[in-house]
Amino acid sequence: MPEPLAVSPRFSATFTRRNLLAISGLLLTAFAVMTAVLIHIAHTQNRQAAEQSRFFAEKAVQARQHQLLLQIGDYAYWGDAYQHLHAEVDLEWAFTRQNLGPSLYKDFEYEGILVVAPDNRIAYAVIEGQLQPLDARQWLQGDIDTLVQQARESSEEEVSQPAILHVKGRPALVAAAGFTTGSDPLISPLPGEPSVLLFVDVLTPDKLLTLGKGYALERLRLEQADEEPDSQASLPLGTSGFNLRWDAPQPGRQLLAVLLPLLLLAGLVLALLAWLVLRHALVTARLIEVGYRSLEVSRSALGHSEARFRDVAEATSDWLWETDAQRRLCYLSERFQAVTGFNPADWLGRPLEEMLQGESLSLLEWITDRSQPAGVRRTLRCSYTDRDAMQRICSLAMRRIEDDRGLLGYRGTASDITEEVQAQARIEHLSLHDGLTGLPNRRRMQAFLEGRLQHLSTGGHSLAMLCIDLDRFKLVNDSLGHAAGDQVLGQVSQRLRQCVRDGDLVARQGGDEFTLVLTSTVSHQGIERLCARLIQALEQPFEVDGHEVFIGASIGIAMAPHDAAQADELLRFADIALYQAKTSGRNTWRFYAQEMNQRICERRLLENDLRQALAGAQLRLDFQPRYCLEGLQMVGAEALVRWQHPRHGLLGPDRFIGLAEETGLIGALGAWVLRQACTAAMDWPQPLAVSVNLSPVQFRRGALVALVRDVLIETGLSATRLELEITESVMLDDSEGALQTLNELKALGVRLALDDFGTGYSSLSYLRAYPFDSLKIDRSFIADLDSTENNHAIVHAIVGLGKALSLRVTAEGVETAEQLDLLRSEGCDEVQGFLLSPPLPGEQLYRLLQSGAALTH
């Protein structure tokens, strides 16, 4: 046999050296690749953590701003707020009673509550819980006028406007909303632009820290926008010139701190081994074996490096998975147990779809879908139940594993997103539910109602809308405070839920208004039984801080599609029916009828006509003379307003005074009557007294004394010639305030008369305590004076009382000579009525006075 070819040691050494150099290069490349992968994974973890923290920072600001917009909407679109802060600024209602005052600073930490009048002046300002008379623009810096104008333009849609302004150099979240009448059909909007309500929420350090804790943002704080920002842990705060800044988590940095030293140590070991192998390879051919051994050592080191790489994978927040072609799990990383609680061995060999369920698509269909090419990473949102029986949500990523032989299996990652989804759900819930009662709010109710109405158009069913307004609830807030009122509202919501069925909706509209949507087909009798149960449930006493509170409820009902098929119309009709229920005595219910809407429309038309009458020349004054019984000489005249309506003809005050009081026009109407009466009296040829009636609503307005003073100065009429007639209801509403106003009027020198005496409950006490000059016997006692002994006795007592208190007594409604004789015999001072003279236009009264005629009997 031939001898085997001999291999020279030099050739062997050269061959070995070349191979070892190649292997060393491969090892160094692998080391560099692993280092790069590790750094990439660490950077990815840091970036993902920063993106998640930035996401939560945006959500935190959005949630704070959204809460501000919802709460300002509840107040700005509240009819009571419209009456007391737009029609006029009622400090007692807004600040003293805390309807819109210091409680917002104490409960919600809103540093500023501002009301901007239509002329853009600050009409009302509460700064840090204190009423401030200063110009709030010195406190709140920024483009307030643009924000106010935007709020006015969107007031009809009831949309609030957000902005970021500055307070003392700090950014502040500001919400603005134009006042509207809300859903209250009793309130009619005033002409012109609405006043605007502003809520100011200053981003103080304490607020930011508290806000950051709720969203896992460490040391949430502000920084100047011109400072060098960390883009991963910084969020611009609009155009405020500030950024939000927080300490972003750095999971990748911790990963590198642990594994990089190990990788460097492994690299040094590999370099040392390679150097030793090369040195010995040049000595002898035996180094070939050493080279083989070095190769084995290198392979072992590579295996250790791969093991370290797996350790890196286990350190991530996701868990890794791999299946065979039949989707049976063949690999689960150790993070699987940390996240799910299950031992990986319990699931190996079981199908992946047995554990995970796709939310938008079947997991089996998603995995086996081959419309996407191999190697493309796809994701699916899945849910599963962990070992503690808790529902979890993850984002599943997957790639197919294929080679020349075909499909080998699938591998991917599962990222737990449960907390992120829950946070989003909480934000969504807060935007659609009332924060106090937990009931759906107006937005949620509107969407629910519109969806049900669309279903009705094809299903042939009916739907009922019930609007519920609590009676006597304002007394709870006034007597026990808003905190007690909030407790009552919470208990009301619970009782309402107990009265309805599954599938029906109970919502809070705002204030003390609730809405029920009955989705099942129901009869009128069934609805009436439900209304009776609701009223009975709400009439039961409420326990609040050891007090028993009693309220009631009025209910308006509208049916769909019988009454309306649109959500807005159905709500409006239910409100109209509610108004009818409240005017019918409260604690009752009314179904909507078309006649109700017609009456509302007629009332609205009459209100618009009255506004035009005030601006035009449709109003006039008649004067009914008043005579002294001794000699029947005219001593004065009572001014009576008349309205020459272009369609309805001449209307007496009984047709429109009540409307003026309800709509807030009584102030303008009363001022017109006072000014015209004083002007006319100045032209009379004789200096007789002129009497003007004051409405209780007009009397309660704080500007009455100033109005009387200004009119007297403007017309030049002597104060002693002006007599103001006031009804007893003025004292019943606010006795202390009425006494102060009457004393101020008396200080001007005018005369005060108590009108309609004898029809109230406490007139005797008023006569002793209040500075009246005269009293007028109500015409109801004069009507049957000559035929009813009781009326005769009452008139006798009133005249005697007036004499005892040194008051002049005037009898109204004298229509017969017998009545006149009886009044003369009783010693009455003055009379007026159709027997002596009906109300006369100003020209006729002037001619009568000019003639100097006196009536005789």
CSV table of N, CA and C in Angstrom, one decimal, residues 189-317:
chain,number,residue,atom,x,y,z
A,189,PRO,N,-84.1,83.6,26.0
A,189,PRO,CA,-82.8,84.3,25.9
A,189,PRO,C,-83.0,85.8,25.7
A,190,LEU,N,-82.0,86.5,26.3
A,190,LEU,CA,-82.0,88.0,26.1
A,190,LEU,C,-81.4,88.3,24.8
A,191,PRO,N,-81.7,89.5,24.2
A,191,PRO,CA,-81.1,89.9,22.9
A,191,PRO,C,-79.6,90.2,23.2
A,192,GLY,N,-78.9,90.1,22.0
A,192,GLY,CA,-77.5,90.5,22.1
A,192,GLY,C,-76.6,89.3,22.4
A,193,GLU,N,-75.3,89.5,22.5
A,193,GLU,CA,-74.4,88.4,22.8
A,193,GLU,C,-74.5,88.0,24.2
A,194,PRO,N,-74.2,86.7,24.5
A,194,PRO,CA,-74.3,86.2,25.8
A,194,PRO,C,-73.1,86.5,26.6
A,195,SER,N,-73.2,86.5,27.9
A,195,SER,CA,-72.1,86.6,28.8
A,195,SER,C,-71.3,85.3,28.7
A,196,VAL,N,-70.0,85.3,29.1
A,196,VAL,CA,-69.2,84.1,29.0
A,196,VAL,C,-68.6,83.8,30.3
A,197,LEU,N,-68.7,82.5,30.7
A,197,LEU,CA,-68.2,81.9,31.9
A,197,LEU,C,-66.8,81.4,31.7
A,198,LEU,N,-65.8,81.7,32.5
A,198,LEU,CA,-64.4,81.2,32.4
A,198,LEU,C,-64.1,80.5,33.7
A,199,PHE,N,-63.5,79.2,33.6
A,199,PHE,CA,-62.9,78.5,34.7
A,199,PHE,C,-61.4,78.5,34.4
A,200,VAL,N,-60.6,78.8,35.5
A,200,VAL,CA,-59.2,78.9,35.4
A,200,VAL,C,-58.6,77.9,36.3
A,201,ASP,N,-57.8,77.0,35.8
A,201,ASP,CA,-57.2,75.9,36.5
A,201,ASP,C,-55.6,76.1,36.4
A,202,VAL,N,-55.0,76.7,37.4
A,202,VAL,CA,-53.6,77.0,37.3
A,202,VAL,C,-52.8,75.7,37.6
A,203,LEU,N,-51.8,75.4,36.8
A,203,LEU,CA,-51.0,74.2,36.9
A,203,LEU,C,-49.9,74.4,38.0
A,204,THR,N,-50.3,74.3,39.2
A,204,THR,CA,-49.3,74.5,40.3
A,204,THR,C,-48.5,73.3,40.5
A,205,PRO,N,-47.3,73.4,41.2
A,205,PRO,CA,-46.5,72.2,41.4
A,205,PRO,C,-47.2,71.1,42.1
A,206,ASP,N,-48.0,71.4,43.1
A,206,ASP,CA,-48.7,70.3,43.8
A,206,ASP,C,-49.7,69.6,42.9
A,207,LYS,N,-50.4,70.4,42.1
A,207,LYS,CA,-51.4,69.8,41.1
A,207,LYS,C,-50.6,68.8,40.1
A,208,LEU,N,-49.5,69.3,39.6
A,208,LEU,CA,-48.7,68.5,38.7
A,208,LEU,C,-48.3,67.2,39.3
A,209,LEU,N,-47.8,67.3,40.5
A,209,LEU,CA,-47.3,66.1,41.2
A,209,LEU,C,-48.5,65.1,41.4
A,210,THR,N,-49.6,65.6,41.8
A,210,THR,CA,-50.8,64.7,42.0
A,210,THR,C,-51.2,64.2,40.7
A,211,LEU,N,-51.3,65.0,39.6
A,211,LEU,CA,-51.7,64.5,38.3
A,211,LEU,C,-50.7,63.4,37.8
A,212,GLY,N,-49.4,63.7,38.1
A,212,GLY,CA,-48.4,62.7,37.6
A,212,GLY,C,-48.5,61.4,38.3
A,213,LYS,N,-48.8,61.4,39.6
A,213,LYS,CA,-49.0,60.1,40.4
A,213,LYS,C,-50.1,59.3,39.8
A,214,GLY,N,-51.1,59.9,39.3
A,214,GLY,CA,-52.3,59.2,38.7
A,214,GLY,C,-51.9,58.5,37.4
A,215,TYR,N,-50.8,59.0,36.8
A,215,TYR,CA,-50.5,58.4,35.4
A,215,TYR,C,-49.0,57.9,35.4
A,216,ALA,N,-48.5,57.6,36.6
A,216,ALA,CA,-47.2,57.0,36.7
A,216,ALA,C,-46.1,57.9,36.1
A,217,LEU,N,-46.2,59.2,36.3
A,217,LEU,CA,-45.2,60.1,35.8
A,217,LEU,C,-44.4,60.7,37.0
A,218,GLU,N,-43.2,60.3,37.1
A,218,GLU,CA,-42.3,60.7,38.2
A,218,GLU,C,-41.9,62.2,38.1
A,219,ARG,N,-42.2,62.9,39.2
A,219,ARG,CA,-41.7,64.3,39.3
A,219,ARG,C,-42.2,65.1,38.1
A,220,LEU,N,-43.5,65.1,37.8
A,220,LEU,CA,-44.1,65.9,36.8
A,220,LEU,C,-44.0,67.3,37.1
A,221,ARG,N,-43.5,68.2,36.2
A,221,ARG,CA,-43.2,69.5,36.6
A,221,ARG,C,-43.2,70.4,35.3
A,222,LEU,N,-42.9,71.7,35.4
A,222,LEU,CA,-42.9,72.6,34.3
A,222,LEU,C,-41.4,73.0,34.0
A,223,GLU,N,-41.1,73.3,32.8
A,223,GLU,CA,-39.9,73.9,32.4
A,223,GLU,C,-40.1,75.0,31.3
A,224,GLN,N,-39.2,76.0,31.2
A,224,GLN,CA,-39.4,76.9,30.2
A,224,GLN,C,-39.1,76.3,28.8
A,225,ALA,N,-39.9,76.7,27.8
A,225,ALA,CA,-39.8,76.1,26.5
A,225,ALA,C,-38.4,76.4,25.9
A,226,ASP,N,-37.7,77.5,26.3
A,226,ASP,CA,-36.4,77.8,25.7
A,226,ASP,C,-35.3,77.0,26.3
A,227,GLU,N,-35.6,76.2,27.4
A,227,GLU,CA,-34.6,75.3,27.9
A,227,GLU,C,-34.4,74.1,27.0
A,228,GLU,N,-33.2,73.5,27.1
A,228,GLU,CA,-32.9,72.3,26.3
A,228,GLU,C,-33.7,71.2,26.8
A,229,PRO,N,-34.7,70.7,25.9
A,229,PRO,CA,-35.7,69.7,26.4
A,229,PRO,C,-35.1,68.3,26.1
A,230,ASP,N,-35.6,67.4,26.9
A,230,ASP,CA,-35.4,65.9,26.7
A,230,ASP,C,-36.6,65.5,25.9
A,231,SER,N,-36.5,65.3,24.6
A,231,SER,CA,-37.7,65.0,23.8
A,231,SER,C,-38.5,63.8,24.2
A,232,GLN,N,-37.8,62.8,24.9
A,232,GLN,CA,-38.5,61.6,25.3
A,232,GLN,C,-39.2,61.8,26.6
A,233,ALA,N,-38.9,62.8,27.4
A,233,ALA,CA,-39.6,63.1,28.7
A,233,ALA,C,-40.1,64.5,28.8
A,234,SER,N,-40.5,65.0,27.7
A,234,SER,CA,-40.9,66.4,27.6
A,234,SER,C,-42.1,66.6,26.7
A,235,LEU,N,-43.1,67.4,27.0
A,235,LEU,CA,-44.3,67.6,26.2
A,235,LEU,C,-44.6,69.0,26.2
A,236,PRO,N,-44.6,69.6,25.0
A,236,PRO,CA,-45.0,71.1,24.9
A,236,PRO,C,-46.4,71.3,25.4
A,237,LEU,N,-46.6,72.3,26.1
A,237,LEU,CA,-47.9,72.6,26.7
A,237,LEU,C,-48.5,73.7,25.8
A,238,GLY,N,-49.0,73.3,24.6
A,238,GLY,CA,-49.6,74.2,23.7
A,238,GLY,C,-48.6,75.3,23.3
A,239,THR,N,-49.1,76.6,23.2
A,239,THR,CA,-48.3,77.7,22.9
A,239,THR,C,-48.0,78.6,24.2
A,240,SER,N,-48.0,77.9,25.3
A,240,SER,CA,-47.9,78.6,26.6
A,240,SER,C,-46.4,79.0,26.9
A,241,GLY,N,-45.5,78.5,26.1
A,241,GLY,CA,-44.1,78.8,26.4
A,241,GLY,C,-43.5,77.9,27.5
A,242,PHE,N,-44.2,76.8,27.8
A,242,PHE,CA,-43.8,75.9,28.8
A,242,PHE,C,-43.9,74.5,28.3
A,243,ASN,N,-43.0,73.6,28.8
A,243,ASN,CA,-43.1,72.2,28.5
A,243,ASN,C,-43.4,71.4,29.9
A,244,LEU,N,-44.1,70.3,29.7
A,244,LEU,CA,-44.2,69.4,30.8
A,244,LEU,C,-43.0,68.5,30.8
A,245,ARG,N,-42.4,68.3,32.0
A,245,ARG,CA,-41.2,67.5,32.1
A,245,ARG,C,-41.4,66.4,33.2
A,246,TRP,N,-40.9,65.3,33.0
A,246,TRP,CA,-40.9,64.2,34.0
A,246,TRP,C,-39.7,63.3,33.9
A,247,ASP,N,-39.5,62.5,34.9
A,247,ASP,CA,-38.3,61.5,34.8
A,247,ASP,C,-38.8,60.3,34.1
A,248,ALA,N,-38.4,60.1,32.9
A,248,ALA,CA,-38.8,58.9,32.1
A,248,ALA,C,-38.1,57.7,32.7
A,249,PRO,N,-38.8,56.6,32.7
A,249,PRO,CA,-38.1,55.3,33.1
A,249,PRO,C,-37.1,54.9,32.1
A,250,GLN,N,-36.0,54.2,32.6
A,250,GLN,CA,-34.9,53.8,31.8
A,250,GLN,C,-34.6,52.3,32.0
A,251,PRO,N,-35.5,51.4,31.6
A,251,PRO,CA,-35.3,49.9,31.8
A,251,PRO,C,-34.1,49.4,31.0
A,252,GLY,N,-33.9,50.0,29.8
A,252,GLY,CA,-32.7,49.6,29.0
A,252,GLY,C,-31.4,49.9,29.7
A,253,ARG,N,-31.3,51.0,30.4
A,253,ARG,CA,-30.1,51.4,31.1
A,253,ARG,C,-29.7,50.3,32.1
A,254,GLN,N,-30.7,49.8,32.8
A,254,GLN,CA,-30.5,48.8,33.8
A,254,GLN,C,-30.0,47.5,33.1
A,255,LEU,N,-30.6,47.2,32.0
A,255,LEU,CA,-30.3,46.0,31.3
A,255,LEU,C,-28.8,46.1,30.8
A,256,LEU,N,-28.4,47.2,30.3
A,256,LEU,CA,-27.0,47.4,29.9
A,256,LEU,C,-26.0,47.3,31.1
A,257,ALA,N,-26.4,47.8,32.2
A,257,ALA,CA,-25.5,47.8,33.3
A,257,ALA,C,-25.3,46.4,33.8
A,258,VAL,N,-26.2,45.5,33.6
A,258,VAL,CA,-26.0,44.1,34.0
A,258,VAL,C,-25.3,43.3,33.0
A,259,LEU,N,-25.6,43.4,31.7
A,259,LEU,CA,-25.1,42.5,30.7
A,259,LEU,C,-23.9,43.0,29.9
A,260,LEU,N,-23.7,44.3,29.8
A,260,LEU,CA,-22.5,44.8,29.1
A,260,LEU,C,-21.2,44.3,29.7
A,261,PRO,N,-21.1,44.4,31.0
A,261,PRO,CA,-19.8,43.9,31.6
A,261,PRO,C,-19.6,42.4,31.3
A,262,LEU,N,-20.6,41.6,31.3
A,262,LEU,CA,-20.5,40.2,31.0
A,262,LEU,C,-20.0,40.0,29.6
A,263,LEU,N,-20.6,40.8,28.7
A,263,LEU,CA,-20.2,40.7,27.3
A,263,LEU,C,-18.7,41.1,27.1
A,264,LEU,N,-18.3,42.2,27.7
A,264,LEU,CA,-16.9,42.6,27.6
A,264,LEU,C,-16.0,41.6,28.2
A,265,LEU,N,-16.3,41.0,29.3
A,265,LEU,CA,-15.5,39.9,29.9
A,265,LEU,C,-15.4,38.8,28.9
A,266,ALA,N,-16.5,38.4,28.3
A,266,ALA,CA,-16.4,37.3,27.3
A,266,ALA,C,-15.6,37.6,26.2
A,267,GLY,N,-15.6,38.9,25.7
A,267,GLY,CA,-14.8,39.3,24.6
A,267,GLY,C,-13.3,39.2,25.0
A,268,LEU,N,-13.0,39.7,26.2
A,268,LEU,CA,-11.5,39.6,26.6
A,268,LEU,C,-11.1,38.1,26.6
A,269,VAL,N,-11.9,37.3,27.1
A,269,VAL,CA,-11.5,35.9,27.2
A,269,VAL,C,-11.3,35.3,25.8
A,270,LEU,N,-12.2,35.6,24.9
A,270,LEU,CA,-12.1,35.1,23.5
A,270,LEU,C,-10.8,35.6,22.9
A,271,ALA,N,-10.5,36.9,23.1
A,271,ALA,CA,-9.3,37.5,22.5
A,271,ALA,C,-8.0,36.8,23.1
A,272,LEU,N,-8.0,36.6,24.4
A,272,LEU,CA,-6.9,35.9,25.0
A,272,LEU,C,-6.7,34.5,24.5
A,273,LEU,N,-7.8,33.8,24.3
A,273,LEU,CA,-7.7,32.4,23.8
A,273,LEU,C,-7.2,32.4,22.3
A,274,ALA,N,-7.7,33.3,21.5
A,274,ALA,CA,-7.2,33.4,20.2
A,274,ALA,C,-5.7,33.7,20.1
A,275,TRP,N,-5.2,34.6,21.0
A,275,TRP,CA,-3.8,34.9,20.9
A,275,TRP,C,-3.0,33.6,21.3
A,276,LEU,N,-3.4,32.9,22.3
A,276,LEU,CA,-2.7,31.7,22.7
A,276,LEU,C,-2.6,30.7,21.6
A,277,VAL,N,-3.8,30.5,21.0
A,277,VAL,CA,-3.9,29.5,19.9
A,277,VAL,C,-2.9,29.8,18.8
A,278,LEU,N,-2.9,31.1,18.4
A,278,LEU,CA,-2.0,31.5,17.3
A,278,LEU,C,-0.5,31.3,17.7
A,279,ARG,N,-0.2,31.6,18.9
A,279,ARG,CA,1.2,31.4,19.3
A,279,ARG,C,1.7,30.0,19.3
A,280,HIS,N,0.8,29.1,19.7
A,280,HIS,CA,1.2,27.7,19.7
A,280,HIS,C,1.1,27.0,18.3
A,281,ALA,N,0.3,27.6,17.5
A,281,ALA,CA,0.1,27.0,16.1
A,281,ALA,C,1.4,27.1,15.3
A,282,LEU,N,2.3,28.1,15.6
A,282,LEU,CA,3.5,28.2,14.9
A,282,LEU,C,4.6,27.3,15.4
A,283,VAL,N,4.5,26.7,16.5
A,283,VAL,CA,5.5,25.8,17.1
A,283,VAL,C,5.5,24.4,16.5
A,284,THR,N,4.3,23.8,16.3
A,284,THR,CA,4.3,22.4,15.9
A,284,THR,C,2.9,22.1,15.2
A,285,ALA,N,2.9,21.1,14.5
A,285,ALA,CA,1.7,20.7,13.8
A,285,ALA,C,0.6,20.3,14.8
A,286,ARG,N,1.1,20.0,15.9
A,286,ARG,CA,0.2,19.5,17.0
A,286,ARG,C,-0.8,20.6,17.3
A,287,LEU,N,-0.4,21.9,16.9
A,287,LEU,CA,-1.3,23.0,17.1
A,287,LEU,C,-2.6,22.8,16.4
A,288,ILE,N,-2.6,21.9,15.4
A,288,ILE,CA,-3.9,21.7,14.7
A,288,ILE,C,-4.9,21.1,15.6
A,289,GLU,N,-4.4,20.1,16.4
A,289,GLU,CA,-5.4,19.6,17.4
A,289,GLU,C,-5.8,20.7,18.4
A,290,VAL,N,-4.7,21.5,18.8
A,290,VAL,CA,-5.0,22.6,19.7
A,290,VAL,C,-6.1,23.6,19.0
A,291,GLY,N,-5.8,23.7,17.7
A,291,GLY,CA,-6.8,24.6,17.0
A,291,GLY,C,-8.2,24.0,17.0
A,292,TYR,N,-8.3,22.6,16.8
A,292,TYR,CA,-9.6,22.0,16.9
A,292,TYR,C,-10.2,22.3,18.3
A,293,ARG,N,-9.3,22.1,19.3
A,293,ARG,CA,-9.8,22.3,20.7
A,293,ARG,C,-10.3,23.8,20.9
A,294,SER,N,-9.4,24.7,20.3
A,294,SER,CA,-9.8,26.1,20.4
A,294,SER,C,-11.1,26.4,19.7
A,295,LEU,N,-11.3,25.6,18.6
A,295,LEU,CA,-12.6,25.8,17.9
A,295,LEU,C,-13.8,25.4,18.7
A,296,GLU,N,-13.5,24.2,19.4
A,296,GLU,CA,-14.6,23.8,20.3
A,296,GLU,C,-14.9,24.8,21.4
A,297,VAL,N,-13.7,25.3,22.0
A,297,VAL,CA,-13.9,26.3,23.0
A,297,VAL,C,-14.7,27.5,22.5
A,298,SER,N,-14.4,27.9,21.3
A,298,SER,CA,-15.0,29.0,20.6
A,298,SER,C,-16.5,28.8,20.5
A,299,ARG,N,-16.8,27.5,20.0
A,299,ARG,CA,-18.2,27.2,19.8
A,299,ARG,C,-18.9,27.2,21.2
A,300,SER,N,-18.2,26.7,22.2
A,300,SER,CA,-18.8,26.7,23.6
A,300,SER,C,-19.1,28.2,24.0
A,301,ALA,N,-18.1,29.0,23.7
A,301,ALA,CA,-18.3,30.5,24.1
A,301,ALA,C,-19.5,31.1,23.3
A,302,LEU,N,-19.6,30.7,22.0
A,302,LEU,CA,-20.7,31.1,21.3
A,302,LEU,C,-22.0,30.7,21.8
A,303,GLY,N,-22.0,29.4,22.3
A,303,GLY,CA,-23.3,28.9,22.9
A,303,GLY,C,-23.6,29.7,24.2
A,304,HIS,N,-22.5,30.0,25.0
A,304,HIS,CA,-22.8,30.8,26.2
A,304,HIS,C,-23.3,32.2,25.8
A,305,SER,N,-22.8,32.8,24.7
A,305,SER,CA,-23.2,34.1,24.2
A,305,SER,C,-24.7,34.0,23.8
A,306,GLU,N,-25.0,32.9,23.1
A,306,GLU,CA,-26.5,32.8,22.8
A,306,GLU,C,-27.3,32.7,24.0
A,307,ALA,N,-26.8,32.0,25.0
A,307,ALA,CA,-27.6,31.8,26.3
A,307,ALA,C,-27.7,33.2,26.9
A,308,ARG,N,-26.7,34.0,26.9
A,308,ARG,CA,-26.8,35.4,27.4
A,308,ARG,C,-27.8,36.2,26.6
A,309,PHE,N,-27.8,36.0,25.3
A,309,PHE,CA,-28.8,36.7,24.5
A,309,PHE,C,-30.3,36.3,24.9
A,310,ARG,N,-30.4,35.0,25.2
A,310,ARG,CA,-31.7,34.6,25.7
A,310,ARG,C,-32.1,35.2,27.0
A,311,ASP,N,-31.0,35.4,27.8
A,311,ASP,CA,-31.3,36.1,29.1
A,311,ASP,C,-31.7,37.5,28.9
A,312,VAL,N,-31.1,38.2,27.8
A,312,VAL,CA,-31.5,39.5,27.5
A,312,VAL,C,-33.0,39.5,27.1
A,313,ALA,N,-33.4,38.5,26.3
A,313,ALA,CA,-34.8,38.4,25.8
A,313,ALA,C,-35.7,38.3,27.0
A,314,GLU,N,-35.3,37.5,28.0
A,314,GLU,CA,-36.1,37.3,29.2
A,314,GLU,C,-36.3,38.5,30.0
A,315,ALA,N,-35.3,39.4,29.9
A,315,ALA,CA,-35.4,40.7,30.7
A,315,ALA,C,-36.3,41.7,30.2
A,316,THR,N,-36.9,41.5,28.9
A,316,THR,CA,-37.8,42.4,28.4
A,316,THR,C,-39.2,42.3,29.0
A,317,SER,N,-40.1,43.3,28.8
A,317,SER,CA,-41.4,43.2,29.4
A,317,SER,C,-42.3,42.3,28.6
